[in-house]
Amino acid sequence: MRGVAWIFLGAMFGFIYLPVAALVLFSFQGGSLPVPPFDGPSLAWYADILGDRDLMAALRHSLVVALASGAVSVALGFGAAYGLARHDLKGQAVLRGLLIAPLTVSYLIVGLGLLIVLQRLGAGLSLWTAGIGHVVINLPLCFAILYAAMGAQQENAERAARDLGAGEARVVLLVTVPMLAAPILAAFFLSVTLSWDEFIIAFLLTRFDVTLPVEIWSLLRSGLSPRLNAVGSLVFLVSVAVVLAMEILVLRRRA
Amino acid sequence: MSGAGRGWGFAAPALIWTGAFFVVPFLVMGAMSLATLEGREVVWGISGENYADLWSRPYLRRAVLVSVEITLTVTAVSVLLAYPLAWIIAHRVPERWQRLALMLAILPFWTSYVVRSYAWLLVLGREEWINDALTGIGLIAEPLTLANTRFATVTGFVHFFTMLLTLTIYANLRQLSPNYARAAADLGANGFRTFAHVILPLTLPGIVTGAFLTFVLCIGDYVTPQILGGNTELTVPQVIMVQLGRRADFPLAAALAIVLMLLVSLAYLASARWLRLDRV
């Protein structure tokens, strides 16, 4: 019985890592096809993508959109969480439901709705419109994380600060935000990774300047190539780095 | 004391954002689904034509069926793989290694979504690629048609959702006090009965919540079926993208999006009894 469990565990890890292994291994392929036999290791494809202007531009766009939409999502999410948790607003439950609602709808529908409205308004598509879409999908997560984190402990400290004469802005900036630093960072990192990786909204809402997933998508249309493996491996590396940073910055601090 | 007023001040930006960029587009999309297309012009009005088309055109009806079949298969297989994996990590892996084992089990979750499907294409399309290489066809062949089977789509999805479900089910199993299992054993239940009558019912809300999330994310996804399934059978999101691209038929695309939402609502109703969305 015990043996079966370990075999199952091993098989599942094999399944989980099989595509990643194929991706990373053939990013070091020497030839022009990412298929066996392996004839590397060669860094030629990494050099190739680092010198590719379109890809590097898309990478910069993705970083900007991810950081900006992450910052806006956290700021808006924090405001909503603070407003709803600390003040007795009419229709609390409805407001919470409204803020969480985009989570229950698939990204495709969020993107499609925005696309229809933008076209009606005659507004052009750009990185801005993709960023707006990314805030729509990340705001509910930030709100949920921060709303859950608003506890009685901070409330007491806030009250003490107010009694000592601090205005609302100082209370929020000097008491609430520092006390909630860990969940705020967690919400920010989560938003950044989700936006960094998001495809369908960016695909529908950008035109000339595109984000990295959209650029990868158009590369994919022109064929299997070790270039794609190299890009994919780099993106994976960045995501893992962000996850590890979150683990170290946020979870360690909490422990 | 303008406490409530201040509260509104803090919450207003988020509410306005959600209203302007989510609620309004959603309502416009609903209205669009009742419009019709004449030539390439959208004619606003209240018409059930798009929805009637869903019934009468086999191509659309088939897409709905394919989407539901794939999503149900993926949800079932993912739960059946993730539950034992989460259980082994929670109960067989030594305590100090558990966090690491769990992290390793979900690390590829963070590969780029598009790239992950592409990576499965490398694995599943390998035989054809060897053939291609041997026959010297090379890079010119359309890669998207290589591994195009429902099996490939399901495999790509199961890979992703097994990781997601392992995470939620593990959290669920760890929350469970070991006293339940001990009590059942003291009362004479064997391992199987303890599992079937105590552990499984107690972890059911977690499983159903994870399965519901899987359903929602899977049925709305365009990337995986497009890359791995190719064009042999289209899912609803693929048909929506076809309408947007080639034909610019926004009304029909909007109606299909509404149908996707109805399917999610059905899944919600079917699982509402056990859902714990506030405790994900």
XYZ file of C-alpha atoms in Angstrom:
535
model
C 0.000 0.000 0.000
C 2.782 2.360 0.993
C 4.705 1.434 -2.167
C 1.671 2.194 -4.329
C 1.434 5.653 -2.799
C 5.055 6.481 -3.612
C 4.711 5.127 -7.150
C 1.604 7.276 -7.661
C 3.414 10.314 -6.267
C 6.340 9.698 -8.624
C 4.051 9.192 -11.624
C 2.155 12.407 -10.867
C 5.365 14.389 -10.552
C 6.429 12.898 -13.884
C 3.141 14.016 -15.461
C 3.384 17.478 -13.940
C 6.992 18.052 -15.039
C 6.909 16.310 -18.440
C 5.939 19.401 -20.506
C 8.233 21.674 -18.500
C 11.152 19.293 -19.091
C 10.443 19.154 -22.841
C 10.156 22.928 -22.928
C 13.401 23.679 -21.092
C 15.490 20.874 -22.615
C 14.735 21.837 -26.208
C 15.330 25.512 -25.511
C 18.993 24.429 -25.566
C 18.567 22.680 -28.919
C 21.252 23.378 -31.478
C 19.150 22.686 -34.571
C 16.020 24.434 -35.741
C 13.407 21.934 -34.531
C 12.495 21.388 -30.859
C 12.253 17.606 -31.292
C 14.515 14.628 -30.540
C 17.339 13.924 -31.087
C 18.701 16.539 -28.726
C 21.780 18.107 -30.308
C 22.705 20.756 -27.769
C 23.378 22.245 -25.414
C 23.439 25.523 -27.251
C 22.535 29.026 -26.145
C 21.926 30.147 -29.719
C 18.169 30.513 -29.284
C 18.529 32.586 -26.138
C 20.870 34.912 -27.995
C 18.336 34.965 -30.815
C 15.390 36.049 -28.646
C 17.394 38.563 -26.628
C 18.261 40.241 -29.921
C 14.662 40.149 -31.180
C 13.224 43.674 -31.019
C 9.551 42.686 -31.185
C 9.913 40.156 -28.391
C 11.875 42.501 -26.160
C 9.329 45.269 -26.778
C 6.508 42.863 -25.882
C 8.398 41.879 -22.732
C 8.698 45.536 -21.699
C 5.002 46.117 -22.446
C 4.036 43.127 -20.325
C 6.133 44.335 -17.406
C 4.682 47.844 -17.568
C 1.085 46.618 -17.888
C 1.558 44.065 -15.089
C 3.169 46.519 -12.641
C 0.776 49.370 -13.431
C -2.406 47.286 -13.399
C -1.178 45.525 -10.238
C -0.617 48.853 -8.480
C -4.027 50.215 -9.529
C -5.772 46.959 -8.538
C -4.202 46.994 -5.073
C -4.941 50.697 -4.529
C -8.587 50.351 -5.564
C -8.976 47.027 -3.764
C -7.509 48.475 -0.578
C -9.823 51.496 -0.716
C -12.875 49.315 -1.172
C -11.813 46.889 1.577
C -11.114 49.741 4.005
C -14.329 51.550 3.152
C -16.474 48.459 3.528
C -14.740 46.971 6.561
C -14.425 50.165 8.620
C -17.588 52.016 7.739
C -21.155 50.836 7.882
C -22.273 51.406 4.321
C -25.813 50.790 3.134
C -26.153 47.608 1.107
C -22.826 46.094 2.241
C -23.660 42.632 0.917
C -24.688 43.963 -2.518
C -21.525 46.061 -2.778
C -19.333 43.099 -1.849
C -21.150 40.961 -4.404
C -20.668 43.629 -7.065
C -16.938 43.912 -6.373
C -16.451 40.123 -6.433
C -18.692 39.555 -9.488
C -15.979 39.706 -12.197
C -14.391 36.606 -10.618
C -17.350 34.458 -11.621
C -17.167 35.434 -15.285
C -14.562 34.030 -17.649
C -11.828 36.344 -18.919
C -13.106 35.921 -22.464
C -16.449 37.476 -21.501
C -14.808 40.362 -19.626
C -12.664 41.055 -22.700
C -15.555 40.696 -25.134
C -17.768 43.113 -23.171
C -15.021 45.737 -23.037
C -14.243 45.245 -26.728
C -17.877 45.838 -27.711
C -18.090 49.030 -25.620
C -14.747 50.361 -26.881
C -15.825 49.786 -30.453
C -19.150 51.566 -29.859
C -17.242 54.513 -28.412
C -14.827 54.441 -31.306
C -11.932 54.235 -28.846
C -8.665 52.760 -30.112
C -7.147 49.616 -28.656
C -3.820 49.903 -26.861
C -1.843 48.732 -23.854
C -4.052 51.084 -21.836
C -7.218 49.189 -22.719
C -5.532 45.868 -21.902
C -4.438 47.351 -18.563
C -8.017 48.455 -17.814
C -9.176 44.891 -18.466
C -6.481 43.487 -16.195
C -7.567 45.748 -13.352
C -11.152 44.514 -13.823
C -10.053 40.900 -13.247
C -7.508 41.602 -10.487
C -9.494 44.110 -8.451
C -11.886 41.454 -7.026
C -8.930 39.321 -5.863
C -7.189 42.278 -4.212
C -10.433 43.327 -2.575
C -11.144 39.805 -1.269
C -7.612 39.338 0.102
C -7.507 42.740 1.807
C -11.094 42.632 3.086
C -10.344 39.294 4.756
C -7.184 40.781 6.284
C -8.918 43.766 7.908
C -9.020 42.657 11.543
C -9.931 44.055 14.953
C -6.243 44.463 15.781
C -5.700 47.148 13.127
C -9.017 48.727 14.006
C -7.892 49.283 17.593
C -4.603 50.789 16.451
C -6.493 53.037 14.027
C -8.800 54.203 16.797
C -5.823 54.932 19.050
C -4.191 56.988 16.272
C -7.414 58.913 15.721
C -7.712 59.598 19.470
C -4.189 61.003 19.358
C -5.322 63.450 16.707
C -4.263 61.846 13.427
C -6.415 62.680 10.410
C -7.966 59.950 8.281
C -5.226 60.082 5.647
C -2.469 59.731 8.256
C -4.327 56.895 9.971
C -4.559 54.960 6.721
C -1.030 55.662 5.510
C 0.825 55.369 8.824
C -1.224 52.696 10.627
C -3.417 50.562 8.372
C -1.097 50.215 5.377
C 2.035 49.271 7.384
C 0.059 46.799 9.510
C -1.359 45.174 6.372
C 1.935 45.230 4.456
C 2.046 41.431 4.016
C -1.431 40.956 2.484
C -0.971 44.137 0.404
C 2.265 42.729 -1.041
C 0.615 39.339 -1.578
C -2.282 40.946 -3.463
C 0.159 43.010 -5.537
C 2.359 40.043 -6.491
C -0.684 37.942 -7.341
C -2.079 40.676 -9.587
C 1.290 41.169 -11.277
C 1.737 37.453 -12.032
C -1.832 37.082 -13.307
C -1.554 40.140 -15.564
C 1.928 39.131 -16.763
C 0.515 35.794 -17.902
C -2.911 36.884 -19.124
C -3.618 36.189 -22.776
C -7.201 36.503 -23.975
C -8.024 40.002 -22.661
C -4.693 41.345 -23.916
C -5.305 39.604 -27.255
C -8.756 41.182 -27.667
C -7.880 44.638 -26.357
C -4.470 45.436 -27.873
C -3.601 46.190 -31.459
C -0.132 47.432 -32.457
C 1.773 47.269 -29.182
C 1.143 43.847 -27.694
C 2.074 42.032 -24.490
C 4.373 39.015 -24.308
C 1.687 36.265 -24.270
C 0.118 37.821 -27.389
C 3.518 38.016 -29.103
C 4.194 34.378 -28.165
C 0.812 33.487 -29.629
C 1.691 35.061 -32.972
C 5.087 33.285 -32.955
C 3.240 30.029 -32.364
C 1.258 30.563 -35.525
C 4.437 30.527 -37.593
C 5.598 27.146 -36.344
C 7.234 25.084 -33.621
C 10.680 26.446 -32.902
C 13.296 26.332 -30.135
C 12.865 30.118 -29.986
C 9.471 29.519 -28.414
C 11.087 27.099 -25.964
C 13.647 29.726 -25.023
C 10.993 32.431 -24.535
C 8.809 30.023 -22.567
C 11.698 28.979 -20.321
C 12.575 32.619 -19.623
C 8.962 33.492 -18.801
C 8.787 30.482 -16.484
C 12.000 31.631 -14.774
C 10.560 35.123 -14.207
C 7.292 33.739 -12.811
C 9.129 31.373 -10.473
C 11.309 34.269 -9.313
C 8.206 36.340 -8.527
C 6.608 33.432 -6.670
C 9.783 32.861 -4.643
C 10.027 36.593 -3.893
C 6.447 36.484 -2.628
C 7.194 33.399 -0.562
C 10.228 35.045 1.037
C 8.817 38.567 1.459
C 5.286 37.754 2.495
C 5.040 34.280 3.951
C 8.317 34.330 5.880
C 7.311 37.582 7.492
C 4.007 36.139 8.574
C 5.622 33.036 10.087
C -19.652 62.386 11.986
C -19.387 61.628 8.299
C -18.154 58.065 8.824
C -20.336 56.552 6.128
C -19.481 59.411 3.804
C -15.766 58.700 4.241
C -16.401 55.017 3.714
C -18.044 55.784 0.392
C -15.095 57.973 -0.494
C -12.703 55.065 -0.015
C -14.875 52.518 -1.807
C -15.992 54.791 -4.659
C -13.021 54.375 -7.048
C -13.301 50.566 -6.994
C -17.091 50.682 -7.355
C -16.898 53.151 -10.236
C -14.208 51.080 -11.962
C -16.226 47.879 -11.633
C -19.374 49.678 -12.761
C -17.830 51.380 -15.779
C -15.573 48.588 -17.014
C -17.475 45.479 -15.952
C -21.187 46.098 -15.319
C -21.774 48.483 -18.243
C -19.871 46.323 -20.780
C -21.752 43.323 -19.496
C -25.142 44.997 -20.016
C -24.103 46.227 -23.466
C -23.038 42.683 -24.318
C -26.443 41.423 -23.196
C -28.141 44.003 -25.441
C -25.770 43.043 -28.265
C -26.877 39.416 -27.997
C -30.403 40.572 -28.890
C -29.223 42.603 -31.886
C -28.847 41.268 -35.416
C -26.271 41.551 -38.135
C -27.202 42.919 -41.533
C -24.329 42.842 -43.928
C -21.540 43.957 -41.607
C -23.699 46.400 -39.679
C -25.077 45.698 -36.219
C -28.794 46.469 -36.047
C -29.891 47.048 -32.447
C -33.229 45.720 -31.391
C -34.828 42.902 -29.490
C -34.562 39.755 -31.488
C -34.163 36.158 -30.416
C -32.517 35.291 -33.704
C -29.056 34.553 -32.304
C -30.457 32.254 -29.655
C -32.700 30.543 -32.207
C -29.586 29.983 -34.325
C -28.002 28.151 -31.412
C -30.742 25.559 -31.699
C -31.084 25.406 -35.441
C -27.445 25.436 -36.542
C -25.853 22.068 -35.752
C -22.399 23.655 -35.784
C -23.306 25.867 -32.806
C -25.266 23.208 -30.940
C -22.343 20.854 -31.359
C -19.911 23.436 -29.890
C -22.009 23.722 -26.736
C -22.076 19.931 -26.422
C -18.313 19.616 -27.018
C -17.572 22.307 -24.424
C -19.739 20.622 -21.805
C -18.305 17.160 -22.515
C -14.694 18.339 -22.366
C -15.282 20.377 -19.218
C -17.035 17.541 -17.363
C -14.326 15.052 -18.377
C -11.558 17.424 -17.296
C -13.245 18.189 -13.969
C -13.794 14.504 -13.142
C -10.301 13.335 -14.161
C -8.600 16.253 -12.385
C -10.415 15.541 -9.116
C -9.604 11.822 -9.359
C -5.885 12.587 -9.841
C -5.607 15.524 -7.438
C -7.355 13.962 -4.446
C -4.948 11.038 -4.002
C -1.978 13.307 -4.741
C -3.078 15.821 -2.095
C -3.815 12.962 0.301
C -0.365 11.417 -0.153
C 1.323 14.780 0.379
C -0.781 15.448 3.482
C -0.533 11.983 5.052
C 2.470 10.121 3.655
C 5.110 12.771 3.069
C 6.917 13.633 6.337
C 5.760 16.887 7.927
C 8.935 18.884 7.263
C 8.948 18.041 3.546
C 5.249 18.720 2.948
C 5.556 22.405 2.129
C 8.341 21.701 -0.345
C 6.456 18.774 -1.920
C 3.346 20.906 -2.353
C 5.320 23.788 -3.807
C 7.056 21.469 -6.280
C 3.723 19.891 -7.224
C 2.275 23.245 -8.265
C 5.391 25.031 -9.558
C 4.633 24.472 -13.288
C 1.308 26.197 -12.563
C 3.356 29.372 -12.997
C 4.501 28.646 -16.524
C 2.940 31.024 -18.984
C -0.509 29.811 -19.945
C 0.134 29.929 -23.684
C 3.558 28.325 -23.260
C 2.180 25.470 -21.163
C -0.145 24.385 -23.967
C 2.722 24.748 -26.430
C 4.878 22.522 -24.198
C 2.219 19.806 -24.321
C 2.220 20.156 -28.077
C 5.932 19.279 -27.984
C 5.247 16.175 -25.918
C 2.090 14.961 -27.650
C 3.109 15.910 -31.146
C 6.453 14.165 -30.889
C 5.702 11.120 -33.010
C 4.400 13.190 -35.852
C 7.383 15.455 -35.530
C 9.811 12.592 -35.785
C 7.959 11.517 -38.910
C 8.075 15.023 -40.252
C 11.765 15.307 -39.566
C 12.375 11.967 -41.235
C 10.382 12.825 -44.309
C 12.122 16.163 -44.416
C 9.011 18.318 -44.373
C 10.472 20.518 -41.679
C 9.126 23.710 -40.257
C 6.653 24.710 -42.923
C 3.843 22.355 -41.878
C 1.043 23.941 -39.844
C 1.996 23.037 -36.260
C -1.452 23.744 -34.845
C -2.933 20.807 -36.674
C -0.413 18.281 -35.368
C -1.718 17.058 -32.065
C -5.287 18.029 -32.726
C -7.376 15.582 -30.769
C -9.733 15.920 -27.869
C -7.269 13.787 -25.915
C -4.626 16.500 -26.296
C -7.031 19.225 -25.125
C -8.117 17.181 -22.118
C -4.498 16.331 -21.212
C -3.472 19.992 -21.301
C -6.436 20.986 -19.145
C -6.027 18.105 -16.672
C -2.376 19.048 -16.173
C -3.336 22.604 -15.209
C -6.339 21.807 -13.044
C -4.736 18.881 -11.221
C -2.232 21.375 -9.821
C -4.968 23.834 -8.860
C -7.091 21.144 -7.200
C -4.134 19.588 -5.389
C -3.609 22.938 -3.714
C -7.243 23.394 -2.615
C -7.777 19.777 -1.558
C -4.487 19.707 0.381
C -5.550 22.825 2.314
C -8.846 21.090 3.003
C -7.249 17.869 4.234
C -4.855 19.730 6.515
C -7.693 21.638 8.166
C -9.268 18.349 9.138
C -8.444 17.341 12.694
C -6.794 13.889 12.893
C -9.183 13.213 15.779
C -11.974 12.355 13.343
C -9.967 9.494 11.850
C -8.850 8.384 15.317
C -12.412 8.392 16.630
C -13.614 6.367 13.645
C -10.790 3.847 14.180
C -11.614 3.600 17.896
C -15.190 2.822 16.973
C -13.940 -0.063 14.841
C -14.001 1.355 11.336
C -11.317 0.077 8.982
C -9.295 2.394 6.747
C -11.751 2.237 3.883
C -14.839 2.896 5.991
C -13.120 5.756 7.788
C -12.345 7.298 4.426
C -15.746 6.700 2.831
C -17.896 7.695 5.809
C -15.783 10.285 7.618
C -12.958 11.863 5.610
C -14.673 12.048 2.216
C -17.916 13.678 3.435
C -15.917 16.172 5.504
C -13.729 17.182 2.565
C -16.594 17.223 0.057
C -17.196 21.010 0.243
C -13.537 21.593 -0.630
C -13.676 19.163 -3.541
C -16.889 20.652 -4.920
C -15.562 24.206 -4.590
C -12.395 23.247 -6.472
C -14.408 21.353 -9.087
C -16.675 24.356 -9.595
C -13.670 26.649 -10.140
C -12.303 24.091 -12.603
C -15.601 24.078 -14.465
C -15.740 27.886 -14.674
C -12.140 28.299 -15.864
C -12.190 25.312 -18.221
C -15.416 26.054 -20.083
C -14.372 29.653 -20.768
C -10.864 28.893 -22.010
C -9.835 29.517 -25.605
C -6.073 28.883 -25.569
C -5.850 25.195 -24.676
C -8.449 23.836 -27.141
C -7.133 26.128 -29.866
C -3.498 25.040 -29.515
C -3.981 21.385 -28.571
C -7.370 20.524 -30.031
C -6.856 22.327 -33.289
C -9.896 22.789 -35.488
C -11.319 19.268 -35.576
C -14.046 20.099 -33.080
C -14.666 23.596 -31.799
C -15.566 24.623 -28.250
C -17.804 27.610 -27.492
C -14.884 30.021 -26.828
C -13.319 28.971 -30.136
C -16.589 29.647 -31.969
C -16.828 33.050 -30.243
C -13.349 33.926 -31.504
C -14.253 32.777 -35.017
C -17.311 35.070 -34.946
C -15.202 38.000 -33.769
C -12.434 37.473 -36.274
C -13.554 36.264 -39.632
C -17.183 37.343 -39.623
C -17.283 40.247 -37.162
C -20.604 38.823 -35.986
C -20.627 40.478 -32.584
C -24.308 39.747 -31.841
C -23.810 35.993 -32.224
C -20.554 36.122 -30.220
C -22.411 37.969 -27.446
C -25.214 35.386 -27.441
C -22.628 32.592 -27.163
C -20.997 34.405 -24.250
C -24.385 34.590 -22.512
C -24.804 30.846 -23.099
C -21.408 30.261 -21.450
C -22.637 32.217 -18.444
C -25.840 30.173 -18.314
C -23.788 26.960 -18.311
C -21.722 28.295 -15.400
C -24.948 29.216 -13.585
C -26.224 25.658 -14.099
C -22.987 24.282 -12.653
C -23.404 26.663 -9.739
C -26.944 25.483 -9.058
C -25.869 21.849 -9.297
C -23.114 22.330 -6.748
C -24.540 25.148 -4.573
C -25.365 22.749 -1.738
C -21.697 22.072 -1.088
C -20.078 25.255 -2.352
C -18.007 27.322 0.067
C -16.885 30.178 -2.126
C -16.074 32.368 0.840
C -13.465 29.855 2.005
C -11.447 29.245 -1.135
